[in-house]
PDB file of C-alpha atoms in Angstrom:
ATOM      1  CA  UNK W  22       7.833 -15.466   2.921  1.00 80.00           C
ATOM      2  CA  UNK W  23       8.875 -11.659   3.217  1.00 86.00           C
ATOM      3  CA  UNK W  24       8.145 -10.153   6.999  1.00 91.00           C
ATOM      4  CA  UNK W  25       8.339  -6.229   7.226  1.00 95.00           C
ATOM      5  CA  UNK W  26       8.444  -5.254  10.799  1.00 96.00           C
ATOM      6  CA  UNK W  27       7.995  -0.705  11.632  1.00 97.00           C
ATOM      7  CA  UNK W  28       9.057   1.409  14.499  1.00 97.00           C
ATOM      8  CA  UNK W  29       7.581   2.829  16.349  1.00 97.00           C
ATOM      9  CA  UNK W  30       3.878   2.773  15.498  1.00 96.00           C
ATOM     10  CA  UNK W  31       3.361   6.719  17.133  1.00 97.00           C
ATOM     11  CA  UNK W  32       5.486   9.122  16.505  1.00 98.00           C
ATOM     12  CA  UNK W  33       4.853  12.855  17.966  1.00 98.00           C
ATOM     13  CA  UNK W  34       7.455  15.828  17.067  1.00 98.00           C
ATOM     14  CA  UNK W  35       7.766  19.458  17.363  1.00 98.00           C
ATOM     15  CA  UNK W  36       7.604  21.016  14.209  1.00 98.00           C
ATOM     16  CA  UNK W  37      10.689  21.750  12.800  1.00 97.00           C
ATOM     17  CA  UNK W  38      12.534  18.860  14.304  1.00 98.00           C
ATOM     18  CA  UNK W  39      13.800  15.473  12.316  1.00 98.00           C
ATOM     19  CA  UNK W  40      11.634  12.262  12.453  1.00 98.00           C
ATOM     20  CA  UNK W  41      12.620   8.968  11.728  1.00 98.00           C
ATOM     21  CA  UNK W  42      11.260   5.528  11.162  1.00 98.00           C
ATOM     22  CA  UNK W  43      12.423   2.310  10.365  1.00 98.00           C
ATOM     23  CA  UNK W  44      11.990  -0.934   8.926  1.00 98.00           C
ATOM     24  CA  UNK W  45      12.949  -4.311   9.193  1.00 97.00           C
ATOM     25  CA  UNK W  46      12.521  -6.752   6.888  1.00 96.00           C
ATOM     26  CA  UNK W  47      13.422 -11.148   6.575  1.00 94.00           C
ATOM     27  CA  UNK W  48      14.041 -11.913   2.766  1.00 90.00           C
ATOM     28  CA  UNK W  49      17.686 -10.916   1.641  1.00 89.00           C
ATOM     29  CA  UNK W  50      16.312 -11.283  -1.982  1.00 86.00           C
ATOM     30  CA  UNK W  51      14.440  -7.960  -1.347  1.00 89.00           C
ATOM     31  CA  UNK W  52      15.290  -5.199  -3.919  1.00 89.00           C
ATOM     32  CA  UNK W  53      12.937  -2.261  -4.148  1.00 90.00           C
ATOM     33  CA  UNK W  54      11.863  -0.755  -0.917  1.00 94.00           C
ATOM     34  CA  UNK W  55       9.186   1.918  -1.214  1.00 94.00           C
ATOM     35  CA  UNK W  56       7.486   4.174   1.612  1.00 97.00           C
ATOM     36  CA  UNK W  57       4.177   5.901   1.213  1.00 97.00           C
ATOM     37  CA  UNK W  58       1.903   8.502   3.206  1.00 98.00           C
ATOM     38  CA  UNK W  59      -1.547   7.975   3.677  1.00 97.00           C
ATOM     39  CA  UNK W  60      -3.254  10.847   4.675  1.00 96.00           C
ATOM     40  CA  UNK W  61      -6.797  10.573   6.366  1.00 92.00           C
ATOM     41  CA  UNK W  62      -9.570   9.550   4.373  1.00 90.00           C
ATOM     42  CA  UNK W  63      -7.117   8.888   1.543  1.00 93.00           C
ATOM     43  CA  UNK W  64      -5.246   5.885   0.153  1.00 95.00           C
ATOM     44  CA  UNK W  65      -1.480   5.814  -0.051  1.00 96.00           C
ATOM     45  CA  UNK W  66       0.966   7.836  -1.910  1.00 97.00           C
ATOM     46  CA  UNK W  67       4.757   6.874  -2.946  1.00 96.00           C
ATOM     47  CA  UNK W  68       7.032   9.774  -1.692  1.00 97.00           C
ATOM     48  CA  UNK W  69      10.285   7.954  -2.101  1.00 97.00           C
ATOM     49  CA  UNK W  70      11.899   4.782  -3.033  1.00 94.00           C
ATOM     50  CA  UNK W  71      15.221   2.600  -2.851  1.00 93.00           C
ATOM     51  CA  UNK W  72      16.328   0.070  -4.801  1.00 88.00           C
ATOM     52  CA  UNK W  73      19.103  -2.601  -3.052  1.00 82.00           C
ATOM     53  CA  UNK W  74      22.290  -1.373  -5.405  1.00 82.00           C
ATOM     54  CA  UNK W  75      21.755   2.378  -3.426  1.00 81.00           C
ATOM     55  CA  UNK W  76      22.570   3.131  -0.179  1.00 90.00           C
ATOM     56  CA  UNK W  77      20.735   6.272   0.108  1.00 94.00           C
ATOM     57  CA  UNK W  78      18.540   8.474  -1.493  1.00 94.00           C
ATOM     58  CA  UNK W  79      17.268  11.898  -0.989  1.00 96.00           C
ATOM     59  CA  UNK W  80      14.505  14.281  -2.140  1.00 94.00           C
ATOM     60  CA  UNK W  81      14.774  17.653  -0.550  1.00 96.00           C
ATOM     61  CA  UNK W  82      13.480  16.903   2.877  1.00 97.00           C
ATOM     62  CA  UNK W  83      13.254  13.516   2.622  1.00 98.00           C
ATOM     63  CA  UNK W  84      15.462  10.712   2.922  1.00 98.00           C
ATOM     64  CA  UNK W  85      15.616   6.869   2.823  1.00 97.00           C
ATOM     65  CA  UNK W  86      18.929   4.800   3.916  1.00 97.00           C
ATOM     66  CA  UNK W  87      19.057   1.577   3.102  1.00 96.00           C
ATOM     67  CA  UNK W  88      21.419  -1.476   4.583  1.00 95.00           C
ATOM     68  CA  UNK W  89      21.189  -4.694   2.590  1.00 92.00           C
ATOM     69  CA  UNK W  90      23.719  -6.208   5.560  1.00 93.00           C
ATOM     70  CA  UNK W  91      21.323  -5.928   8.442  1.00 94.00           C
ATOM     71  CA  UNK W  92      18.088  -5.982   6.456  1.00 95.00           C
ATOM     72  CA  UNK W  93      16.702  -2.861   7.714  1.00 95.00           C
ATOM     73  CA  UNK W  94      16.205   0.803   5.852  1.00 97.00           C
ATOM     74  CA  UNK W  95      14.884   4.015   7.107  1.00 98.00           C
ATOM     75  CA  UNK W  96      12.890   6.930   6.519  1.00 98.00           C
ATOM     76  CA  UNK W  97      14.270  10.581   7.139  1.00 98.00           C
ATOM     77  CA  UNK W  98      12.053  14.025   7.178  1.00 98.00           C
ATOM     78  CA  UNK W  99      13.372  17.072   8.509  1.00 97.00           C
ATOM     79  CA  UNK W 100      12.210  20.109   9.120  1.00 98.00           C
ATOM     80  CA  UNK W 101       8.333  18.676   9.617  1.00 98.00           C
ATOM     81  CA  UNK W 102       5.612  21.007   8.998  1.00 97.00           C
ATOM     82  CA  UNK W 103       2.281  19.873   9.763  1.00 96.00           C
ATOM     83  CA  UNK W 104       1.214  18.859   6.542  1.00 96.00           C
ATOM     84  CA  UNK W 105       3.546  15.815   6.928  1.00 98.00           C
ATOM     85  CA  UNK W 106       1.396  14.399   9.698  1.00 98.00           C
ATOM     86  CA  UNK W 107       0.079  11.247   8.001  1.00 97.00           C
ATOM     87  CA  UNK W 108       0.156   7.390   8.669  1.00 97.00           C
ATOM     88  CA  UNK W 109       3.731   6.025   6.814  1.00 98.00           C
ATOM     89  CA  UNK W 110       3.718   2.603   5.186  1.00 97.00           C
ATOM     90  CA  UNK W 111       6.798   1.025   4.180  1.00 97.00           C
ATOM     91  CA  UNK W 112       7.396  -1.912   2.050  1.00 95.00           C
ATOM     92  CA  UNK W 113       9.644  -4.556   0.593  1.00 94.00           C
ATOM     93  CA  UNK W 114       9.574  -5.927  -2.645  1.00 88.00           C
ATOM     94  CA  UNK W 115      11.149 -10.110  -2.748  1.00 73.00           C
ATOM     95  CA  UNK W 116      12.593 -10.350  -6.267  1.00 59.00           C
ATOM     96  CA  UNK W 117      10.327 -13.805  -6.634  1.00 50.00           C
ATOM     97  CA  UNK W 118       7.127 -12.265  -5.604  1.00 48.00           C
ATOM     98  CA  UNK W 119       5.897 -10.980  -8.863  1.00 54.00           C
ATOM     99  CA  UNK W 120       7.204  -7.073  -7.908  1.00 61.00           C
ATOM    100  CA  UNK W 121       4.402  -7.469  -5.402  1.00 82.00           C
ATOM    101  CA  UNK W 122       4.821  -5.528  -1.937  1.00 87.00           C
ATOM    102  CA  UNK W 123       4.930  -7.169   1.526  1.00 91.00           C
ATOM    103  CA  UNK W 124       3.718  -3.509   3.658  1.00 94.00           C
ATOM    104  CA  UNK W 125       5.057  -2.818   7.082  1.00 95.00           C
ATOM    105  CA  UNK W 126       1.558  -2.303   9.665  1.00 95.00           C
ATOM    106  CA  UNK W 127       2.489   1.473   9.782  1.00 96.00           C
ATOM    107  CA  UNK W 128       3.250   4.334  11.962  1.00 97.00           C
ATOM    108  CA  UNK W 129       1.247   7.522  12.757  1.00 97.00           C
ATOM    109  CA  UNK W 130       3.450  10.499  12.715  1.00 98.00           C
ATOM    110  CA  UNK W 131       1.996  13.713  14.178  1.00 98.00           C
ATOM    111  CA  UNK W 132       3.715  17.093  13.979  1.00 98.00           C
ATOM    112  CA  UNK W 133       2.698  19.022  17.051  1.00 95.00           C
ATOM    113  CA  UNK W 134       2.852  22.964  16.369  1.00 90.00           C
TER     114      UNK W 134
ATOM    115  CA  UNK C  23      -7.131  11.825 -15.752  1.00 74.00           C
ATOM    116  CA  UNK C  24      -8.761  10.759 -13.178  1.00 82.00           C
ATOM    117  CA  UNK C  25      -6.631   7.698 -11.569  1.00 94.00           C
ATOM    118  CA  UNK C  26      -7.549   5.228 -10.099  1.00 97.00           C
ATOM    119  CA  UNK C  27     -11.164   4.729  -8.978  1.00 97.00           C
ATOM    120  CA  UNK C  28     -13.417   2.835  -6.451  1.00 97.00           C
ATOM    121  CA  UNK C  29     -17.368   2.076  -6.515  1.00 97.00           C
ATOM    122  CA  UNK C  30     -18.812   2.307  -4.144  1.00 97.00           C
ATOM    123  CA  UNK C  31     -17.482   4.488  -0.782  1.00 96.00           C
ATOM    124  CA  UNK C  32     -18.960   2.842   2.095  1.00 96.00           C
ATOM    125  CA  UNK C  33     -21.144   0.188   2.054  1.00 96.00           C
ATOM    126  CA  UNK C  34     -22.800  -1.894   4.941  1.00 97.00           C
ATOM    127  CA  UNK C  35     -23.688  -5.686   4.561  1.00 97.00           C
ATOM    128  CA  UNK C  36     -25.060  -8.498   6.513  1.00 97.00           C
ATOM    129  CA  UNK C  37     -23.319 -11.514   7.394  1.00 97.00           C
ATOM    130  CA  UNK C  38     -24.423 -13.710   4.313  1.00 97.00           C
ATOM    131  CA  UNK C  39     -24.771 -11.219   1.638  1.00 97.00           C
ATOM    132  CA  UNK C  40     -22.981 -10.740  -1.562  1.00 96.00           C
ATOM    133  CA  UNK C  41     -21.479  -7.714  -3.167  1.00 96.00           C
ATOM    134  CA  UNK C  42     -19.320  -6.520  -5.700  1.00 97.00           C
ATOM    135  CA  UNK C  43     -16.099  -3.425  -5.626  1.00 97.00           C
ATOM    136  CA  UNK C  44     -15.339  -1.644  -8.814  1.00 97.00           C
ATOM    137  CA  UNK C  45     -11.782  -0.627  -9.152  1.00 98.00           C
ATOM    138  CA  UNK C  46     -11.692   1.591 -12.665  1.00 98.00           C
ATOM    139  CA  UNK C  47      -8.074   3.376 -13.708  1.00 98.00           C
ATOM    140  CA  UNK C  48      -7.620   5.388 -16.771  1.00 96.00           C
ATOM    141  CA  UNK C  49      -4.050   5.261 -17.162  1.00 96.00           C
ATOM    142  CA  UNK C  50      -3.777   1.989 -19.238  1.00 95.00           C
ATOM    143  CA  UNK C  51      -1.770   0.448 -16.556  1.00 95.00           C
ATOM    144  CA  UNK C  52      -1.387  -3.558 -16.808  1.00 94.00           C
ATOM    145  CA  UNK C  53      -1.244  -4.507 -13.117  1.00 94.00           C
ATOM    146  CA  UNK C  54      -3.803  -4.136 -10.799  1.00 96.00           C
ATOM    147  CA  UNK C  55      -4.356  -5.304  -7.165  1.00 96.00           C
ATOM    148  CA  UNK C  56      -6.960  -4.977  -4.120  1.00 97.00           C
ATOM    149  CA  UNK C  57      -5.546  -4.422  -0.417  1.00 97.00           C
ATOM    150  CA  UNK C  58      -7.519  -4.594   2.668  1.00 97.00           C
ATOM    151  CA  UNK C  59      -6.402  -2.734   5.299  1.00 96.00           C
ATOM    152  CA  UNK C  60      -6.720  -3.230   8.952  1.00 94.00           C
ATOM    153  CA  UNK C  61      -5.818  -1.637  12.193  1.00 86.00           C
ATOM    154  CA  UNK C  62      -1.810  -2.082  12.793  1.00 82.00           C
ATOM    155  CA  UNK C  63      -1.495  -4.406  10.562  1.00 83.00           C
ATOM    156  CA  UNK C  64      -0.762  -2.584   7.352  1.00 88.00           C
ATOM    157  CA  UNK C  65      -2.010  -3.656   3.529  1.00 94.00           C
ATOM    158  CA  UNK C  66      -2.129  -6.864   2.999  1.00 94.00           C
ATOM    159  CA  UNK C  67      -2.569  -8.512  -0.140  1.00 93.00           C
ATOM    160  CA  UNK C  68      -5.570 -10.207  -1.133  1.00 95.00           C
ATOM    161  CA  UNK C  69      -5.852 -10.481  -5.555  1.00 95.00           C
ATOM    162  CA  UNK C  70      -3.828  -9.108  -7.886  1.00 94.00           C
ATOM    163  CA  UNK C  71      -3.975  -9.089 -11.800  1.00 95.00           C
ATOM    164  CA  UNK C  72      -0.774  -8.832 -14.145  1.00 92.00           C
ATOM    165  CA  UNK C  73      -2.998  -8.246 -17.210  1.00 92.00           C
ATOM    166  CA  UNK C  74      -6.566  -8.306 -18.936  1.00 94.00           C
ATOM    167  CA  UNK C  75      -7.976 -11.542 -18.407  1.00 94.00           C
ATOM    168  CA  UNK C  76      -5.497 -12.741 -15.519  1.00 94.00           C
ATOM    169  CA  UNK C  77      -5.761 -12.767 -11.960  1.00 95.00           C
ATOM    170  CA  UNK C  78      -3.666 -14.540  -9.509  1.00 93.00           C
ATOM    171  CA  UNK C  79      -3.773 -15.167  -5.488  1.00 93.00           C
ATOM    172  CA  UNK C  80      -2.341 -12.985  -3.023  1.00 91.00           C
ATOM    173  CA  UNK C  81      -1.400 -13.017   0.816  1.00 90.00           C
ATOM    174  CA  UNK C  82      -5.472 -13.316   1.787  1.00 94.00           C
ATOM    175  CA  UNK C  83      -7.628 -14.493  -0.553  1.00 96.00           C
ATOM    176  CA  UNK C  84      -9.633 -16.787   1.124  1.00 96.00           C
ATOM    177  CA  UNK C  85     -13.335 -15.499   0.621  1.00 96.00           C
ATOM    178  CA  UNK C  86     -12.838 -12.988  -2.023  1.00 97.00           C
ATOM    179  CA  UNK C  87     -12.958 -13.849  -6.116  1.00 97.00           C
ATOM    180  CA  UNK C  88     -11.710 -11.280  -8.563  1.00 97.00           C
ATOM    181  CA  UNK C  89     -12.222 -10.743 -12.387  1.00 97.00           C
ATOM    182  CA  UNK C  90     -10.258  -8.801 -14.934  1.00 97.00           C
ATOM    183  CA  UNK C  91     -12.656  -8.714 -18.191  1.00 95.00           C
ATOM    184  CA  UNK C  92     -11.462  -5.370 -19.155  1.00 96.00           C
ATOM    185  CA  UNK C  93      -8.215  -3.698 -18.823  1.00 96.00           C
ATOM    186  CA  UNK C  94      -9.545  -0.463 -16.997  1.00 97.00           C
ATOM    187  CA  UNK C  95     -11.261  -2.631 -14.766  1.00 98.00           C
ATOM    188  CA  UNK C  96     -10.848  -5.114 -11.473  1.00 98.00           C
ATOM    189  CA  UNK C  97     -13.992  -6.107  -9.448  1.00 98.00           C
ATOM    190  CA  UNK C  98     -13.755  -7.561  -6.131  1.00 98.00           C
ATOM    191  CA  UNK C  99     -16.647  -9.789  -4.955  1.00 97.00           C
ATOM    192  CA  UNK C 100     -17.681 -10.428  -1.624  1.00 96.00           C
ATOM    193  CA  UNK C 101     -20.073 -14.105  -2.294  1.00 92.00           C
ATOM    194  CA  UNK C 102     -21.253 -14.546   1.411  1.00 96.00           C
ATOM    195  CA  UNK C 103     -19.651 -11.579   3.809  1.00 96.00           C
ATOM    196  CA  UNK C 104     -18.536 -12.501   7.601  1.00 97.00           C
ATOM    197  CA  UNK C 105     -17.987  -9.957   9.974  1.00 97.00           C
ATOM    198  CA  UNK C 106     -13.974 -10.677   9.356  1.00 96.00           C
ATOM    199  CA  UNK C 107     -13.996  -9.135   6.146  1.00 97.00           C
ATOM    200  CA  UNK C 108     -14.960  -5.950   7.943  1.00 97.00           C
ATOM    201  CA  UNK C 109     -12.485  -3.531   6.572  1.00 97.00           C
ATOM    202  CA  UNK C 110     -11.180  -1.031   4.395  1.00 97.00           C
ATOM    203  CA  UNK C 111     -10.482  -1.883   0.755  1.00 98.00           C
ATOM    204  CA  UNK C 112      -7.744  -0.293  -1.681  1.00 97.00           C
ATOM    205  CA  UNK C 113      -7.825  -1.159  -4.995  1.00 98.00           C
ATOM    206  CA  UNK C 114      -3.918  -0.223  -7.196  1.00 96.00           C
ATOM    207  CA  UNK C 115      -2.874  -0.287 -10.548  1.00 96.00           C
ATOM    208  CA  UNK C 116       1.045   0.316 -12.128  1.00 93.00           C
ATOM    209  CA  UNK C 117       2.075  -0.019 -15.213  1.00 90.00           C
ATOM    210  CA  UNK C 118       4.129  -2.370 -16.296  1.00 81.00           C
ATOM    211  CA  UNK C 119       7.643  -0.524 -16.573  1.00 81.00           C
ATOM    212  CA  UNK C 120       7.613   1.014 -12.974  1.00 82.00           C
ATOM    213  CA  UNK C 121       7.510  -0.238  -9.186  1.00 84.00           C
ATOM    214  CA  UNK C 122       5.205   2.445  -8.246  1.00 89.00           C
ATOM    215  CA  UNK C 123       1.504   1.805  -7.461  1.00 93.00           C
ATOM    216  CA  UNK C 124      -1.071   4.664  -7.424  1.00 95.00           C
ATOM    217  CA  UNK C 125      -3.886   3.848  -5.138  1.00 97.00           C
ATOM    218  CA  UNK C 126      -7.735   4.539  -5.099  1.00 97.00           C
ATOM    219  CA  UNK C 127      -9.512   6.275  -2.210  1.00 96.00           C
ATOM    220  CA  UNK C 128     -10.557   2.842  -0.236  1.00 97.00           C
ATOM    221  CA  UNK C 129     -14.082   1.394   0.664  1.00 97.00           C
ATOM    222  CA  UNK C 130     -15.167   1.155   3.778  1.00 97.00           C
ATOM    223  CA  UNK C 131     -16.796  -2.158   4.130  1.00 97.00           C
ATOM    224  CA  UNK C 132     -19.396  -3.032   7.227  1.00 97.00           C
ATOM    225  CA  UNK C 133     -20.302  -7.136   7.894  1.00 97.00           C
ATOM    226  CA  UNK C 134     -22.696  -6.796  10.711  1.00 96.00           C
TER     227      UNK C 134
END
């Protein structure tokens, strides 16, 4: 079955600067790769998507690149504020698993100001 | 509209006893699904439901049952709770015409 691996699992950046994590993941017949933020106390939230025929995809200060070769895709923010410190999740969707999600375990991004 | 729903927000059990989660959405969305979520190891997948009246087995279901009697609602039963299902629980619906799932708050379950 689908394996979603994340990196790193802490992440600590100055405001203002980029942050980036990424994401493995095992089944090439993965199509829809999602990330959400879960802030505390709360359950997730989509803030962006891919799908496999799209290489990348933005949404003013966030981005997601994704490369179907090496199985991995990424997540982009720049210019963190504080309000973006939150735990990010993100997924992959096999095309035989019912557009079910297999989640990566997660990493805890803190924006120090 | 108030989403997507979860009864109750905490709860404490001993090892043995039953309960029951309440998942309620108001957005008439087919699928539904219930996560639990650990420490480092993400959401995983326990039941899911692609309509009113279905439910089908996900990544962990061993020790959880699930029923879909009404479309607005999934219920997640606990029949005799071990300290392993110590966790936090996330109930998610979608419709049926878009990838995205909108979440409920969680549970916070205790097994002592």
């Amino acid at each position: 079955g689908e394996n979603v691996e994340q990196h790193p699992s802490t992440l600590s950046v100055q405001e203002g600067d980029s942050a980036v994590i990424k994401c493995t993941y095992s089944d090439s017949a993965s199509n829809y790769f999602p990330w959400y933020k879960q802030e505390l106390g709360k359950g997730p939230q989509l803030i962006i998507d891919i799908r496999s025929n799209v290489g990348e995809k933005k949404d003013q200060r966030i981005a997601v690149t994704l490369n179907k070769t090496a199985k991995h895709f990424s997540l982009h923010i720049t210019e963190t504020q504080p309000e973006d410190s939150a735990v990010y999740f993100c997924a992959a969707s096999p095309n035989n698993y019912g557009q079910n999600f297999v989640f990566g375990p997660g990493t805890r991004l803190s924006v120090l100001p | 509209n108030a989403g997507v729903t979860q009864t109750p927000k905490f709860r404490v059990l001993k090892t043995g006893q039953s309960m029951t989660l309440l998942c309620a959405q108001d957005m008439n969305h087919e699928y539904m699904y219930w996560y639990r979520q650990d420490p480092g190891m993400g959401l995983r997948l326990i039941h899911y439901s692609v309509g009113e009246g279905t439910t089908a087995k996900g990544e962990v279901p061993d020790g959880y049952n699930v029923s879909r009697l009404k479309k607005q609602n999934f219920l997640l039963g606990l029949e005799s709770a071990a300290p392993s299902q110590t966790s936090v629980y996330f109930c998610a619906s979608r419709s049926g015409r878009d990838h995205e799932q909108f979440f409920g708050p969680g549970t916070r379950l205790t097994v002592l």
